[in-house]
């Protein structure tokens, strides 16, 4: 159930209310207008309209019926009645204005009347008539002042608004763009009009889900208003309200709350506490509090908003019905169903009377009433309301509008509740495809933190609801097949969007954009350096302030690139399940595991805490190898505990091996692994047969499971029966990627961590052939021991490892490899690497867990800033936050900016490089993900730290196999099997600690 805030609808054409001094010839007339202005400022709109009526009659006495001043007062009165919801009175008066202004030959006033009459029709949802009137107004002004006049520009922007409401974005947007272009050439005289046009353009983007561009336009509009009126003027509140509404729609409730509070303060100070404009802000705050589950604050705000509006407007005014609608949804959320139904029915009756039965707001309230019935188990009544809502939306909205996805979801749910499974599947399928279109449009231009909140708020509840269908009908093949498609297209969408962003940032050819990209990389470098300062430095408020500022700069620069680059929305097509099945190799199967909250269709009112999360697996074979099957693995919390227990046991393995020997230690490990296998592997075994290769796309903590080490019932490890290959999503099997001419392979090994800054500088200049003058030689050296990771020890074994794999690496790629070790294993050198066929990094890796407090929430929430690799000079780094050099600490965020398209394989021969922050549906956000975002097709990484000797042996064997077979996953498996066999021969046991850490993810 979606609840949207009141998004201010901007009417650009301002009513020209003549000030009282213009009527100084008559004291009574001047007094009446002064009173009208005072009443209007106090929010007493009906009293103001009545005073304007007195003034109009007095003006007739002074000038006669046909005079421009009479027309202006008539129009002022008409627009007040419009604001009061008395549309018939408003239309009569505005038409009278048009009649008078036409008679006296006042073209501007006539055009103004036409446009204001169009706004009346617009509010009545007669968008076709509104469009015609706006076209007439534009023709009048264009004839009188010219097509490129500011007067025509304002009228053209109004016409664009009408076209937008009709869903004709392709015709409307060019018009508002033309208006903005004209108005920019008439600054600062038409600053307010430009700001309003920018707001209208922002609404075009917001409705299409292109949120970054909408945000930038609203910010510019707000800046124009602030410059013209000051920060605390009520005119600034208009774009600020729309910006807050945009953030609300993206799930960024704290931002929205802050802006609404600022607006409320301004409105109360300027207009008083009981003005209708104050009620609008109060209502938006109520919605925001409701979404934050601050229910006591929300109900107080709802009551205040409704009280103000009832005192200000007639019973059927649109603002009262809006307040009733939102208040009714609040009661539904609080399970006060009788009050919810009464409130919503009142809103529906009012909206139907005011706007007619096919108005979009009638459809919205019909859906809300359906929610009340559905929560009470009144499924037929709910279904009728949901179908009516969908009918109206289909009539009023373009077929690709994402609001239709919400309607289809409600019908999917209610049909499931009445066991109408086929219809349920059809509606859910329409919903999932609609949501995916919306996500593809919205996500690529958003910063990662905004992507996560967007998905959590806009998509996650509905994805979980749709997938729950398979738990209600686990034997229904249509349900199974359809849900498999929703899984394939619902996982890892954030990762795909981030990859699109990285690609566009790297590929820009425009010189201005290239400079912007360079500036972004500098900001990320400074941010990464500051993040690596030790905890002892975090008490410094200056450091935290600088981090917060850099975070803001990084997000702003990313948004600017998105806007300036003309970045198109995501274009990823829906991947059909059959295409994935066709892409599977013989004797292989795809296993998609998803963690989601189980929705109870029989009890829609169940609280969230009563709906447990489950892990569910879809086993997808090749087309001719049988049907898709589904296995419910059970309660996710219990499984997660078994995952953690197994990982703790593996972490304790080195000590247990030293104390008890490998044979006993392996036996001691078996119970935790077997318990885990009993939960997540044994239930799958029947469905896996007869496959030999398993493409596995885990979810959540399942990514941290050593799947190859899970014991089978016959005593073998899973790796001994299955070739397990990891995918972030099954979509990876059918992605069509461009072919790139990969360059020579590259190896980084045995970095000299103690290299001092001067030596780093000299080595960099020598390797990159950069003259001294091109680099800043005055560098601040970070205080010793002040970095979070402390002093790290050199890894001489990695040099031997590199030498051992080099011949086979060159045989595999048929090209000479570049090797950087010791003082040449530099961060600056790594950043010059472009599309190597294979990239091997043998060094320390790190991943820091997110801290609940003590750091900027924006910063610590980005896991790509908390993971990385250590290169030469990291023990004696410069402070890259104030210098243009490198500190030897290569973070995941910096890796994303390196072009690895065409890179077939990245090998991270370092400790725990497979770890990261687990996010439901989005894989593991860490080093492995960073390299995949940079373009690498496959990444070999480790789940825990293993001894150098075993690492070297396994890597040497891996590259032996790779040179022979060119099959990456098979080569890794065979090298692990050889290590198992060798240890059993020598030790009588093969503890998973020594061989199971290595995994390969990707194609």
Coordinates of N, CA and C in Angstrom, one line a residue, residues 729-842:
X729 N 23.6 -13.1 -10.3 CA 22.2 -13.3 -10.8 C 22.3 -14.2 -12.0
X730 N 21.3 -15.1 -12.2 CA 21.2 -15.9 -13.4 C 21.1 -15.1 -14.7
X731 N 20.8 -13.8 -14.6 CA 20.8 -13.0 -15.8 C 22.2 -13.0 -16.5
X732 N 23.3 -13.2 -15.6 CA 24.6 -13.2 -16.2 C 24.9 -14.2 -17.3
X733 N 24.0 -15.3 -17.3 CA 24.2 -16.3 -18.3 C 23.8 -15.9 -19.7
X734 N 23.0 -14.8 -19.8 CA 22.5 -14.4 -21.1 C 22.8 -13.0 -21.4
X735 N 23.6 -12.3 -20.6 CA 23.9 -10.9 -20.9 C 24.7 -10.8 -22.2
X736 N 24.3 -9.9 -23.1 CA 25.0 -9.6 -24.3 C 26.0 -8.5 -24.0
X737 N 27.2 -8.8 -24.0 CA 28.2 -7.7 -23.7 C 29.1 -7.5 -25.0
X738 N 29.5 -6.2 -25.1 CA 30.4 -5.9 -26.2 C 31.7 -6.6 -26.1
X739 N 32.3 -6.8 -27.2 CA 33.7 -7.5 -27.2 C 34.7 -6.4 -27.2
X740 N 35.7 -6.6 -26.3 CA 36.7 -5.6 -26.1 C 38.1 -6.3 -26.4
X741 N 39.0 -5.6 -27.0 CA 40.3 -6.1 -27.2 C 41.1 -6.0 -25.9
X742 N 41.2 -7.1 -25.2 CA 41.9 -7.0 -23.9 C 43.4 -6.8 -24.1
X743 N 44.0 -6.2 -23.2 CA 45.5 -6.0 -23.2 C 46.2 -7.1 -22.4
X744 N 47.5 -7.0 -22.4 CA 48.3 -8.0 -21.7 C 47.9 -8.2 -20.3
X745 N 48.1 -9.5 -19.8 CA 47.8 -9.7 -18.3 C 48.8 -8.9 -17.4
X746 N 48.3 -8.7 -16.2 CA 49.0 -7.9 -15.2 C 49.1 -8.6 -13.9
X747 N 50.2 -8.6 -13.2 CA 50.4 -9.2 -11.9 C 50.9 -8.1 -11.0
X748 N 50.2 -8.0 -9.8 CA 50.8 -7.2 -8.7 C 51.1 -8.2 -7.5
X749 N 52.3 -8.1 -7.0 CA 52.7 -9.1 -6.0 C 53.7 -8.5 -5.1
X750 N 53.7 -9.0 -3.8 CA 54.8 -8.6 -2.8 C 55.1 -7.1 -2.8
X751 N 54.1 -6.3 -2.6 CA 54.3 -4.8 -2.5 C 55.2 -4.5 -1.3
X752 N 56.0 -3.4 -1.5 CA 56.9 -2.9 -0.5 C 56.1 -1.9 0.4
X753 N 55.4 -2.5 1.4 CA 54.5 -1.6 2.2 C 55.2 -0.5 2.9
X754 N 56.5 -0.6 3.1 CA 57.3 0.3 3.9 C 58.0 1.4 3.0
X755 N 57.6 1.4 1.7 CA 58.2 2.4 0.8 C 57.8 3.8 1.3
X756 N 58.8 4.7 1.4 CA 58.5 6.0 1.9 C 57.9 6.9 0.8
X757 N 57.3 8.0 1.1 CA 56.6 8.9 0.1 C 57.5 9.3 -1.0
X758 N 58.8 9.7 -0.7 CA 59.7 10.1 -1.7 C 60.0 9.0 -2.7
X759 N 60.2 7.8 -2.2 CA 60.5 6.6 -3.0 C 59.2 6.3 -3.9
X760 N 58.0 6.4 -3.3 CA 56.8 6.2 -4.0 C 56.7 7.2 -5.2
X761 N 57.1 8.4 -4.9 CA 57.0 9.5 -5.9 C 58.0 9.1 -7.1
X762 N 59.2 8.8 -6.7 CA 60.3 8.5 -7.7 C 59.9 7.3 -8.6
X763 N 59.4 6.2 -7.9 CA 59.0 5.0 -8.6 C 57.9 5.3 -9.6
X764 N 56.9 6.1 -9.1 CA 55.8 6.4 -9.9 C 56.2 7.2 -11.2
X765 N 57.1 8.2 -11.0 CA 57.6 9.0 -12.1 C 58.3 8.1 -13.1
X766 N 59.1 7.2 -12.6 CA 59.9 6.3 -13.5 C 59.0 5.4 -14.3
X767 N 58.0 4.8 -13.6 CA 57.2 3.8 -14.3 C 56.2 4.4 -15.2
X768 N 55.7 5.6 -14.8 CA 54.6 6.2 -15.6 C 55.2 7.3 -16.5
X769 N 56.5 7.5 -16.4 CA 57.2 8.5 -17.3 C 56.6 9.9 -17.2
X770 N 56.3 10.3 -15.9 CA 55.8 11.6 -15.7 C 56.9 12.5 -15.2
X771 N 57.0 13.7 -15.8 CA 58.0 14.6 -15.3 C 57.7 15.1 -13.9
X772 N 58.8 15.5 -13.2 CA 58.6 15.9 -11.8 C 57.6 17.1 -11.7
X773 N 57.6 18.0 -12.7 CA 56.7 19.1 -12.6 C 55.2 18.8 -12.7
X774 N 54.9 17.6 -13.2 CA 53.5 17.3 -13.3 C 52.9 16.8 -12.0
X775 N 53.7 16.6 -11.0 CA 53.2 16.1 -9.7 C 53.5 17.1 -8.6
X776 N 52.7 17.1 -7.6 CA 52.9 17.9 -6.4 C 53.9 17.3 -5.5
X777 N 55.1 17.9 -5.3 CA 56.1 17.3 -4.5 C 56.0 17.7 -3.0
X778 N 55.2 18.6 -2.7 CA 55.0 19.0 -1.3 C 53.9 18.2 -0.7
X779 N 54.2 17.2 0.1 CA 53.2 16.3 0.6 C 53.2 16.2 2.1
X780 N 51.9 16.2 2.6 CA 51.8 16.0 4.1 C 51.8 14.5 4.3
X781 N 52.7 14.0 5.2 CA 52.8 12.6 5.5 C 51.9 12.3 6.7
X782 N 51.1 11.3 6.5 CA 50.2 10.9 7.6 C 51.0 10.5 8.8
X783 N 50.6 10.9 10.0 CA 51.3 10.5 11.2 C 51.4 9.0 11.4
X784 N 52.6 8.5 11.8 CA 52.8 7.1 11.9 C 51.8 6.4 12.8
X785 N 51.3 5.3 12.4 CA 50.4 4.5 13.2 C 49.0 5.1 13.3
X786 N 48.7 6.1 12.4 CA 47.4 6.7 12.5 C 46.4 6.1 11.6
X787 N 46.8 5.1 10.8 CA 45.8 4.5 9.9 C 45.2 3.3 10.5
X788 N 43.9 3.1 10.2 CA 43.1 2.1 10.8 C 43.7 0.7 10.7
X789 N 44.4 0.4 9.6 CA 44.9 -1.0 9.4 C 46.2 -1.2 10.1
X790 N 46.8 -0.1 10.7 CA 48.1 -0.3 11.3 C 49.2 -0.7 10.4
X791 N 50.3 -1.1 10.9 CA 51.5 -1.5 10.1 C 51.3 -2.9 9.6
X792 N 51.4 -3.2 8.3 CA 51.2 -4.5 7.8 C 52.6 -5.1 7.4
X793 N 52.7 -6.4 7.5 CA 53.9 -7.1 7.2 C 54.0 -7.5 5.7
X794 N 55.2 -7.5 5.2 CA 55.4 -7.8 3.7 C 55.0 -9.3 3.5
X795 N 54.7 -9.6 2.3 CA 54.3 -10.9 1.9 C 55.3 -11.5 0.8
X796 N 56.5 -11.9 1.3 CA 57.5 -12.4 0.3 C 57.0 -13.6 -0.5
X797 N 56.2 -14.4 0.1 CA 55.7 -15.6 -0.6 C 54.9 -15.3 -1.8
X798 N 54.3 -14.1 -1.9 CA 53.5 -13.8 -3.0 C 54.4 -13.5 -4.3
X799 N 55.6 -13.1 -4.0 CA 56.6 -13.0 -5.2 C 56.8 -14.3 -5.8
X800 N 57.1 -15.3 -5.0 CA 57.3 -16.7 -5.5 C 56.1 -17.2 -6.2
X801 N 54.9 -16.9 -5.6 CA 53.7 -17.3 -6.2 C 53.5 -16.7 -7.6
X802 N 53.8 -15.4 -7.7 CA 53.7 -14.7 -9.0 C 54.7 -15.4 -10.0
X803 N 55.9 -15.7 -9.6 CA 56.9 -16.3 -10.5 C 56.4 -17.7 -10.9
X804 N 55.7 -18.4 -10.0 CA 55.3 -19.7 -10.3 C 54.1 -19.7 -11.3
X805 N 53.2 -18.8 -11.3 CA 52.1 -18.8 -12.1 C 52.3 -18.1 -13.5
X806 N 53.4 -17.3 -13.5 CA 53.7 -16.5 -14.7 C 53.7 -17.3 -16.0
X807 N 54.5 -18.4 -16.1 CA 54.5 -19.1 -17.4 C 53.2 -19.6 -17.9
X808 N 52.4 -20.1 -17.0 CA 51.1 -20.6 -17.4 C 50.1 -19.5 -17.7
X809 N 50.2 -18.4 -17.0 CA 49.4 -17.2 -17.3 C 49.7 -16.7 -18.7
X810 N 51.0 -16.7 -19.1 CA 51.3 -16.2 -20.4 C 50.9 -17.3 -21.5
X811 N 50.9 -18.5 -21.1 CA 50.5 -19.5 -22.0 C 49.0 -19.4 -22.2
X812 N 48.2 -19.2 -21.2 CA 46.8 -19.0 -21.2 C 46.4 -17.9 -22.1
X813 N 47.1 -16.7 -21.9 CA 46.7 -15.5 -22.7 C 47.5 -15.3 -24.0
X814 N 48.5 -16.1 -24.2 CA 49.3 -16.1 -25.4 C 50.0 -14.7 -25.5
X815 N 50.2 -14.0 -24.4 CA 50.8 -12.7 -24.4 C 51.8 -12.6 -23.2
X816 N 52.7 -11.6 -23.3 CA 53.6 -11.3 -22.3 C 52.9 -10.6 -21.1
X817 N 53.2 -11.0 -19.9 CA 52.5 -10.4 -18.7 C 53.4 -9.3 -18.2
X818 N 52.8 -8.2 -17.6 CA 53.5 -7.2 -16.9 C 53.4 -7.5 -15.4
X819 N 54.6 -7.5 -14.8 CA 54.7 -7.9 -13.4 C 55.1 -6.6 -12.6
X820 N 54.4 -6.3 -11.5 CA 54.7 -5.2 -10.7 C 54.9 -5.7 -9.3
X821 N 56.1 -5.7 -8.7 CA 56.3 -6.2 -7.4 C 57.2 -5.2 -6.7
X822 N 57.3 -5.4 -5.3 CA 58.2 -4.5 -4.5 C 57.8 -3.1 -4.6
X823 N 58.7 -2.2 -5.0 CA 58.4 -0.8 -5.0 C 57.6 -0.4 -6.3
X824 N 57.5 -1.3 -7.2 CA 56.7 -0.9 -8.4 C 55.2 -1.3 -8.3
X825 N 54.8 -2.0 -7.2 CA 53.5 -2.4 -7.0 C 52.7 -1.3 -6.4
X826 N 52.5 -0.3 -7.2 CA 52.0 1.0 -6.7 C 50.5 1.3 -7.0
X827 N 49.9 2.0 -6.2 CA 48.5 2.3 -6.4 C 48.3 3.1 -7.7
X828 N 49.2 4.1 -8.0 CA 49.1 4.9 -9.2 C 49.3 4.1 -10.4
X829 N 50.1 3.0 -10.4 CA 50.3 2.1 -11.5 C 49.0 1.3 -11.7
X830 N 48.4 0.8 -10.7 CA 47.2 0.1 -10.8 C 46.1 0.9 -11.5
X831 N 46.1 2.2 -11.2 CA 45.0 3.0 -11.8 C 45.2 3.3 -13.3
X832 N 46.4 3.0 -13.8 CA 46.6 3.2 -15.2 C 46.3 1.9 -16.0
X833 N 46.0 0.8 -15.3 CA 45.7 -0.5 -16.0 C 44.4 -0.3 -16.8
X834 N 44.4 -0.8 -18.0 CA 43.3 -0.8 -18.9 C 43.0 -2.1 -19.5
X835 N 41.9 -2.7 -19.1 CA 41.4 -3.9 -19.8 C 42.4 -5.1 -20.0
X836 N 43.1 -5.4 -18.9 CA 44.0 -6.6 -19.0 C 43.2 -7.9 -19.2
X837 N 43.7 -8.8 -19.9 CA 43.0 -10.1 -20.1 C 42.8 -10.8 -18.8
X838 N 43.9 -10.8 -18.0 CA 43.9 -11.3 -16.6 C 44.6 -10.4 -15.7
X839 N 44.0 -10.2 -14.5 CA 44.6 -9.4 -13.5 C 44.8 -10.2 -12.2
X840 N 46.0 -10.3 -11.7 CA 46.3 -11.0 -10.5 C 46.9 -10.1 -9.5
X841 N 46.3 -10.1 -8.3 CA 46.7 -9.2 -7.2 C 47.0 -10.1 -6.0
X842 N 48.3 -10.2 -5.6 CA 48.7 -11.0 -4.5 C 49.2 -10.1 -3.4

